[in-house]
Amino acid sequence: MPRRKPRADRQAGRSASGAPPLGDVFGRTEPGPHSDETYIVRTIPAARALKTYRCPGCDHEIMPGVAHIVAWAAYDGEEDRRHWHRGCWNGRQTRGITRRWS
């Protein structure tokens, strides 16, 4: 008995190799620390975190080898990006920004 033909909805979101898509490689959009702004957000895995950054949410350092979030305002450009701890980014609506940057 031949196999059933795969349903189209099972194939949606898959590449030619059958692997799932890469996720947020190009960034996803989320509301920023101020609800009226839209931010582009990327997840940086621990293996790609090679430098030390300072999180604007808690004003502590993000050490190399720690997975974190990179976010920037959608209309300001990528050169104004900030590196956040994942927990600080998730709590940005209730905590506010500790460190202001210029």
CSV table of N, CA, C and O in Angstrom, one decimal:
chain,number,residue,atom,x,y,z
A,1,MET,N,0.9,-1.2,0.0
A,1,MET,CA,0.0,0.0,0.0
A,1,MET,C,0.9,1.2,0.0
A,1,MET,O,1.8,1.4,0.8
A,2,PRO,N,0.7,2.2,-0.9
A,2,PRO,CA,1.5,3.4,-1.0
A,2,PRO,C,1.3,4.3,0.2
A,2,PRO,O,0.2,4.3,0.8
A,3,ARG,N,2.3,5.1,0.5
A,3,ARG,CA,2.1,6.1,1.5
A,3,ARG,C,1.2,7.2,1.1
A,3,ARG,O,1.0,7.5,-0.1
A,4,ARG,N,0.6,7.8,2.1
A,4,ARG,CA,-0.3,8.9,1.9
A,4,ARG,C,0.5,10.1,1.4
A,4,ARG,O,1.7,10.3,1.8
A,5,LYS,N,0.0,10.9,0.5
A,5,LYS,CA,0.6,12.1,0.1
A,5,LYS,C,0.7,13.1,1.3
A,5,LYS,O,-0.3,13.3,2.0
A,6,PRO,N,1.8,13.7,1.6
A,6,PRO,CA,1.9,14.7,2.7
A,6,PRO,C,0.9,15.9,2.5
A,6,PRO,O,0.8,16.4,1.4
A,7,ARG,N,0.3,16.2,3.6
A,7,ARG,CA,-0.6,17.4,3.5
A,7,ARG,C,0.2,18.7,3.4
A,7,ARG,O,1.3,18.8,3.9
A,8,ALA,N,-0.4,19.6,2.7
A,8,ALA,CA,0.3,20.9,2.5
A,8,ALA,C,0.6,21.6,3.7
A,8,ALA,O,1.6,22.3,3.9
A,9,ASP,N,-0.3,21.6,4.7
A,9,ASP,CA,-0.1,22.3,6.0
A,9,ASP,C,1.0,21.7,6.8
A,9,ASP,O,1.6,22.4,7.6
A,10,ARG,N,1.4,20.5,6.6
A,10,ARG,CA,2.5,19.9,7.3
A,10,ARG,C,3.8,20.4,6.7
A,10,ARG,O,4.8,20.4,7.3
A,11,GLN,N,3.8,20.7,5.4
A,11,GLN,CA,5.0,21.2,4.7
A,11,GLN,C,5.2,22.7,4.9
A,11,GLN,O,6.2,23.2,4.5
A,12,ALA,N,4.2,23.4,5.3
A,12,ALA,CA,4.3,24.9,5.4
A,12,ALA,C,5.4,25.2,6.4
A,12,ALA,O,5.5,24.7,7.5
A,13,GLY,N,6.3,26.2,6.1
A,13,GLY,CA,7.3,26.6,6.9
A,13,GLY,C,8.5,25.7,6.9
A,13,GLY,O,9.5,25.9,7.7
A,14,ARG,N,8.6,24.8,6.0
A,14,ARG,CA,9.8,23.9,5.9
A,14,ARG,C,10.6,24.3,4.7
A,14,ARG,O,10.1,24.7,3.7
A,15,SER,N,11.9,24.2,4.8
A,15,SER,CA,12.8,24.4,3.6
A,15,SER,C,12.8,23.2,2.7
A,15,SER,O,12.2,22.2,3.0
A,16,ALA,N,13.5,23.3,1.6
A,16,ALA,CA,13.6,22.2,0.6
A,16,ALA,C,14.2,21.0,1.3
A,16,ALA,O,13.9,19.9,0.9
A,17,SER,N,15.1,21.1,2.3
A,17,SER,CA,15.7,20.0,2.9
A,17,SER,C,14.8,19.3,3.9
A,17,SER,O,15.1,18.3,4.5
A,18,GLY,N,13.6,20.0,4.2
A,18,GLY,CA,12.7,19.4,5.2
A,18,GLY,C,13.0,19.9,6.6
A,18,GLY,O,12.3,19.6,7.5
A,19,ALA,N,14.0,20.7,6.8
A,19,ALA,CA,14.3,21.3,8.1
A,19,ALA,C,13.4,22.5,8.4
A,19,ALA,O,12.9,23.1,7.5
A,20,PRO,N,13.1,22.7,9.7
A,20,PRO,CA,12.3,23.9,10.0
A,20,PRO,C,13.0,25.1,9.7
A,20,PRO,O,14.3,25.1,9.6
A,21,PRO,N,12.3,26.3,9.6
A,21,PRO,CA,13.0,27.5,9.3
A,21,PRO,C,13.9,28.0,10.4
A,21,PRO,O,13.8,27.5,11.5
A,22,LEU,N,14.8,28.9,10.1
A,22,LEU,CA,15.8,29.3,11.1
A,22,LEU,C,15.3,30.2,12.2
A,22,LEU,O,16.1,30.6,13.0
A,23,GLY,N,14.1,30.5,12.2
A,23,GLY,CA,13.5,31.3,13.3
A,23,GLY,C,13.7,32.8,13.0
A,23,GLY,O,13.3,33.3,12.0
A,24,ASP,N,14.3,33.4,14.0
A,24,ASP,CA,14.4,34.9,13.9
A,24,ASP,C,15.8,35.3,13.5
A,24,ASP,O,16.3,36.3,14.0
A,25,VAL,N,16.3,34.7,12.5
A,25,VAL,CA,17.7,35.0,11.9
A,25,VAL,C,17.6,36.5,11.5
A,25,VAL,O,18.6,37.2,11.7
A,26,PHE,N,16.6,36.9,10.9
A,26,PHE,CA,16.5,38.3,10.4
A,26,PHE,C,15.8,39.2,11.4
A,26,PHE,O,15.6,40.4,11.1
A,27,GLY,N,15.4,38.7,12.5
A,27,GLY,CA,14.7,39.5,13.5
A,27,GLY,C,13.2,39.4,13.5
A,27,GLY,O,12.6,39.1,12.4
A,28,ARG,N,12.6,39.6,14.6
A,28,ARG,CA,11.2,39.6,14.7
A,28,ARG,C,10.8,40.9,15.3
A,28,ARG,O,11.7,41.6,15.8
A,29,THR,N,9.6,41.4,15.2
A,29,THR,CA,9.2,42.7,15.7
A,29,THR,C,8.4,42.4,17.0
A,29,THR,O,7.6,41.5,17.1
A,30,GLU,N,8.7,43.3,18.0
A,30,GLU,CA,8.0,43.3,19.3
A,30,GLU,C,7.8,44.7,19.8
A,30,GLU,O,8.6,45.6,19.4
A,31,PRO,N,6.9,45.0,20.7
A,31,PRO,CA,6.8,46.3,21.3
A,31,PRO,C,8.1,46.6,22.1
A,31,PRO,O,8.6,45.6,22.8
A,32,GLY,N,8.6,47.8,22.1
A,32,GLY,CA,9.8,48.1,22.8
A,32,GLY,C,9.5,48.5,24.3
A,32,GLY,O,8.4,48.3,24.8
A,33,PRO,N,10.5,49.0,25.0
A,33,PRO,CA,10.4,49.4,26.4
A,33,PRO,C,9.3,50.5,26.5
A,33,PRO,O,8.7,50.5,27.6
A,34,HIS,N,9.1,51.3,25.5
A,34,HIS,CA,8.0,52.3,25.5
A,34,HIS,C,7.0,51.7,24.5
A,34,HIS,O,7.3,51.5,23.3
A,35,SER,N,5.8,51.4,25.0
A,35,SER,CA,4.8,50.6,24.2
A,35,SER,C,4.6,51.2,22.8
A,35,SER,O,4.1,50.5,21.9
A,36,ASP,N,4.8,52.5,22.6
A,36,ASP,CA,4.5,53.1,21.3
A,36,ASP,C,5.5,52.8,20.2
A,36,ASP,O,5.3,53.2,19.1
A,37,GLU,N,6.6,52.2,20.6
A,37,GLU,CA,7.7,51.9,19.6
A,37,GLU,C,7.7,50.4,19.2
A,37,GLU,O,7.4,49.6,20.0
A,38,THR,N,8.0,50.2,18.0
A,38,THR,CA,8.2,48.8,17.5
A,38,THR,C,9.7,48.5,17.4
A,38,THR,O,10.4,49.3,16.9
A,39,TYR,N,10.1,47.4,18.0
A,39,TYR,CA,11.6,47.0,18.0
A,39,TYR,C,11.8,45.8,17.1
A,39,TYR,O,10.9,44.9,17.1
A,40,ILE,N,12.9,45.7,16.5
A,40,ILE,CA,13.3,44.5,15.8
A,40,ILE,C,14.2,43.7,16.9
A,40,ILE,O,15.1,44.3,17.5
A,41,VAL,N,14.0,42.5,17.0
A,41,VAL,CA,14.6,41.7,18.1
A,41,VAL,C,15.3,40.5,17.5
A,41,VAL,O,14.7,39.8,16.7
A,42,ARG,N,16.5,40.2,17.9
A,42,ARG,CA,17.2,39.0,17.5
A,42,ARG,C,17.7,38.3,18.8
A,42,ARG,O,18.1,38.9,19.7
A,43,THR,N,17.7,37.0,18.7
A,43,THR,CA,18.2,36.2,19.8
A,43,THR,C,19.7,35.8,19.5
A,43,THR,O,19.9,35.3,18.4
A,44,ILE,N,20.6,36.0,20.4
A,44,ILE,CA,22.0,35.7,20.2
A,44,ILE,C,22.2,34.4,21.1
A,44,ILE,O,22.1,34.5,22.3
A,45,PRO,N,22.6,33.3,20.4
A,45,PRO,CA,22.9,32.1,21.2
A,45,PRO,C,24.2,32.2,22.0
A,45,PRO,O,25.1,33.1,21.6
A,46,ALA,N,24.4,31.5,23.0
A,46,ALA,CA,25.6,31.6,23.8
A,46,ALA,C,26.9,31.4,23.0
A,46,ALA,O,27.9,32.0,23.2
A,47,ALA,N,26.9,30.5,22.0
A,47,ALA,CA,28.0,30.2,21.2
A,47,ALA,C,28.5,31.4,20.3
A,47,ALA,O,29.6,31.5,20.0
A,48,ARG,N,27.5,32.3,20.0
A,48,ARG,CA,27.9,33.5,19.2
A,48,ARG,C,28.1,34.8,20.1
A,48,ARG,O,28.4,35.8,19.6
A,49,ALA,N,27.9,34.7,21.4
A,49,ALA,CA,28.1,35.8,22.3
A,49,ALA,C,29.6,35.9,22.7
A,49,ALA,O,30.1,35.2,23.5
A,50,LEU,N,30.3,36.7,22.0
A,50,LEU,CA,31.8,36.7,22.1
A,50,LEU,C,32.3,37.9,22.9
A,50,LEU,O,33.5,37.9,23.2
A,51,LYS,N,31.5,39.0,23.1
A,51,LYS,CA,32.0,40.2,23.7
A,51,LYS,C,31.2,40.5,25.0
A,51,LYS,O,30.1,39.9,25.2
A,52,THR,N,31.7,41.4,25.8
A,52,THR,CA,30.9,41.8,27.0
A,52,THR,C,30.1,43.1,26.6
A,52,THR,O,30.6,44.0,25.9
A,53,TYR,N,28.8,43.1,27.0
A,53,TYR,CA,27.9,44.2,26.7
A,53,TYR,C,27.3,44.6,28.1
A,53,TYR,O,27.3,43.8,29.0
A,54,ARG,N,26.7,45.8,28.1
A,54,ARG,CA,26.0,46.2,29.3
A,54,ARG,C,24.5,46.3,29.0
A,54,ARG,O,24.1,47.0,28.1
A,55,CYS,N,23.7,45.6,29.8
A,55,CYS,CA,22.3,45.5,29.6
A,55,CYS,C,21.6,46.9,30.0
A,55,CYS,O,21.9,47.3,31.2
A,56,PRO,N,20.8,47.5,29.2
A,56,PRO,CA,20.2,48.7,29.6
A,56,PRO,C,19.0,48.5,30.6
A,56,PRO,O,18.6,49.4,31.3
A,57,GLY,N,18.6,47.2,30.7
A,57,GLY,CA,17.5,46.9,31.6
A,57,GLY,C,17.9,46.8,33.1
A,57,GLY,O,17.2,47.2,34.0
A,58,CYS,N,19.1,46.3,33.4
A,58,CYS,CA,19.6,46.1,34.8
A,58,CYS,C,20.9,46.8,35.0
A,58,CYS,O,21.3,46.8,36.2
A,59,ASP,N,21.6,47.3,34.0
A,59,ASP,CA,22.9,48.0,34.1
A,59,ASP,C,24.0,47.0,34.5
A,59,ASP,O,25.0,47.4,35.0
A,60,HIS,N,23.8,45.7,34.3
A,60,HIS,CA,24.8,44.7,34.6
A,60,HIS,C,25.4,44.3,33.3
A,60,HIS,O,24.8,44.4,32.2
A,61,GLU,N,26.6,43.7,33.4
A,61,GLU,CA,27.3,43.2,32.2
A,61,GLU,C,26.7,41.9,31.7
A,61,GLU,O,26.3,41.1,32.5
A,62,ILE,N,26.7,41.7,30.4
A,62,ILE,CA,26.3,40.4,29.8
A,62,ILE,C,27.7,39.9,29.3
A,62,ILE,O,28.4,40.4,28.5
A,63,MET,N,28.1,38.8,30.0
A,63,MET,CA,29.4,38.3,29.8
A,63,MET,C,29.5,37.4,28.5
A,63,MET,O,28.4,36.9,28.0
A,64,PRO,N,30.7,37.2,27.9
A,64,PRO,CA,30.8,36.3,26.8
A,64,PRO,C,30.3,34.9,27.1
A,64,PRO,O,30.5,34.4,28.2
A,65,GLY,N,29.6,34.3,26.2
A,65,GLY,CA,29.1,32.9,26.4
A,65,GLY,C,27.7,32.9,27.0
A,65,GLY,O,27.2,31.8,27.3
A,66,VAL,N,27.1,34.1,27.2
A,66,VAL,CA,25.7,34.1,27.8
A,66,VAL,C,24.7,34.5,26.6
A,66,VAL,O,24.9,35.5,26.0
A,67,ALA,N,23.7,33.6,26.4
A,67,ALA,CA,22.7,33.9,25.4
A,67,ALA,C,22.0,35.2,25.9
A,67,ALA,O,21.7,35.4,27.0
A,68,HIS,N,21.6,36.0,24.9
A,68,HIS,CA,20.9,37.3,25.2
A,68,HIS,C,20.1,37.7,24.0
A,68,HIS,O,20.1,37.1,23.0
A,69,ILE,N,19.5,38.9,24.1
A,69,ILE,CA,18.7,39.5,23.1
A,69,ILE,C,19.3,40.8,22.6
A,69,ILE,O,19.9,41.5,23.3
A,70,VAL,N,19.3,41.0,21.3
A,70,VAL,CA,19.7,42.3,20.7
A,70,VAL,C,18.4,42.9,20.1
A,70,VAL,O,17.7,42.3,19.4
A,71,ALA,N,18.2,44.2,20.5
A,71,ALA,CA,17.0,44.9,20.0
A,71,ALA,C,17.3,46.3,19.6
A,71,ALA,O,18.2,46.9,20.2
A,72,TRP,N,16.6,46.8,18.6
A,72,TRP,CA,16.7,48.2,18.2
A,72,TRP,C,15.4,48.7,17.6
A,72,TRP,O,14.6,47.9,17.2
A,73,ALA,N,15.2,50.0,17.7
A,73,ALA,CA,13.9,50.5,17.2
A,73,ALA,C,13.9,50.3,15.7
A,73,ALA,O,14.9,50.5,15.0
A,74,ALA,N,12.7,49.9,15.2
A,74,ALA,CA,12.6,49.5,13.8
A,74,ALA,C,12.9,50.7,12.9
A,74,ALA,O,13.4,50.5,11.7
A,75,TYR,N,12.7,51.9,13.3
A,75,TYR,CA,12.9,53.1,12.4
A,75,TYR,C,14.2,53.8,12.6
A,75,TYR,O,14.5,54.8,11.9
A,76,ASP,N,15.0,53.4,13.6
A,76,ASP,CA,16.2,54.1,13.9
A,76,ASP,C,17.4,53.5,13.2
A,76,ASP,O,18.5,54.1,13.2
A,77,GLY,N,17.3,52.3,12.8
A,77,GLY,CA,18.4,51.6,12.2
A,77,GLY,C,19.2,50.7,13.1
A,77,GLY,O,19.1,50.8,14.3
A,78,GLU,N,19.9,49.8,12.5
A,78,GLU,CA,20.6,48.8,13.3
A,78,GLU,C,21.8,49.3,14.1
A,78,GLU,O,22.2,48.7,15.1
A,79,GLU,N,22.3,50.5,13.8
A,79,GLU,CA,23.5,51.0,14.5
A,79,GLU,C,23.1,51.4,15.9
A,79,GLU,O,24.0,51.7,16.7
A,80,ASP,N,21.8,51.6,16.2
A,80,ASP,CA,21.4,52.0,17.6
A,80,ASP,C,20.9,50.7,18.4
A,80,ASP,O,20.1,50.9,19.3
A,81,ARG,N,21.5,49.6,18.1
A,81,ARG,CA,21.0,48.3,18.8
A,81,ARG,C,21.6,48.2,20.2
A,81,ARG,O,22.7,48.8,20.5
A,82,ARG,N,20.8,47.6,21.1
A,82,ARG,CA,21.2,47.3,22.4
A,82,ARG,C,21.1,45.9,22.8
A,82,ARG,O,20.2,45.2,22.3
A,83,HIS,N,22.0,45.4,23.6
A,83,HIS,CA,22.1,44.0,24.0
A,83,HIS,C,21.4,43.9,25.4
A,83,HIS,O,21.8,44.6,26.3
A,84,TRP,N,20.4,43.0,25.6
A,84,TRP,CA,19.6,42.9,26.8
A,84,TRP,C,19.7,41.4,27.3
A,84,TRP,O,19.8,40.5,26.5
A,85,HIS,N,19.7,41.3,28.6
A,85,HIS,CA,19.5,39.9,29.2
A,85,HIS,C,18.1,39.5,28.7
A,85,HIS,O,17.2,40.4,28.6
A,86,ARG,N,17.9,38.3,28.5
A,86,ARG,CA,16.5,37.8,28.1
A,86,ARG,C,15.5,38.1,29.2
A,86,ARG,O,14.4,38.6,28.8
A,87,GLY,N,15.8,38.0,30.4
A,87,GLY,CA,14.8,38.3,31.5
A,87,GLY,C,14.5,39.8,31.6
A,87,GLY,O,13.4,40.2,31.8
A,88,CYS,N,15.5,40.6,31.4
A,88,CYS,CA,15.3,42.1,31.4
A,88,CYS,C,14.4,42.5,30.2
A,88,CYS,O,13.6,43.4,30.3
A,89,TRP,N,14.7,41.9,29.0
A,89,TRP,CA,13.9,42.2,27.9
A,89,TRP,C,12.4,41.8,28.1
A,89,TRP,O,11.5,42.5,27.8
A,90,ASN,N,12.2,40.6,28.6
A,90,ASN,CA,10.9,40.1,28.9
A,90,ASN,C,10.1,41.0,29.9
A,90,ASN,O,8.9,41.1,29.9
A,91,GLY,N,10.8,41.6,30.9
A,91,GLY,CA,10.2,42.5,31.9
A,91,GLY,C,10.3,43.9,31.6
A,91,GLY,O,10.1,44.8,32.4
A,92,ARG,N,10.6,44.3,30.4
A,92,ARG,CA,10.8,45.7,30.0
A,92,ARG,C,9.6,46.6,30.2
A,92,ARG,O,9.7,47.8,30.4
A,93,GLN,N,8.4,46.0,30.1
A,93,GLN,CA,7.1,46.8,30.2
A,93,GLN,C,6.9,47.2,31.7
A,93,GLN,O,6.2,48.2,31.9
A,94,THR,N,7.3,46.4,32.6
A,94,THR,CA,7.0,46.6,34.0
A,94,THR,C,8.2,47.3,34.8
A,94,THR,O,8.0,47.9,35.8
A,95,ARG,N,9.4,47.1,34.3
A,95,ARG,CA,10.6,47.6,35.1
A,95,ARG,C,11.1,48.9,34.6
A,95,ARG,O,11.6,49.7,35.4
A,96,GLY,N,11.0,49.2,33.3
A,96,GLY,CA,11.6,50.4,32.8
A,96,GLY,C,13.1,50.2,32.5
A,96,GLY,O,13.7,49.2,32.9
A,97,ILE,N,13.7,51.2,31.9
A,97,ILE,CA,15.1,51.1,31.6
A,97,ILE,C,15.9,51.7,32.7
A,97,ILE,O,15.6,52.8,33.2
A,98,THR,N,16.9,51.0,33.2
A,98,THR,CA,17.8,51.5,34.3
A,98,THR,C,18.8,52.5,33.7
A,98,THR,O,19.1,53.5,34.3
A,99,ARG,N,19.4,52.1,32.6
A,99,ARG,CA,20.5,52.9,32.0
A,99,ARG,C,20.0,53.6,30.8
A,99,ARG,O,19.5,53.0,29.9
A,100,ARG,N,20.2,54.9,30.7
A,100,ARG,CA,19.9,55.7,29.5
A,100,ARG,C,21.2,55.8,28.7
A,100,ARG,O,22.3,56.0,29.2
A,101,TRP,N,21.1,55.6,27.4
A,101,TRP,CA,22.2,55.7,26.5
A,101,TRP,C,22.1,57.0,25.7
A,101,TRP,O,21.0,57.5,25.5
A,102,SER,N,23.2,57.5,25.2
A,102,SER,CA,23.1,58.7,24.4
A,102,SER,C,23.4,58.4,23.0
A,102,SER,O,23.7,57.3,22.6
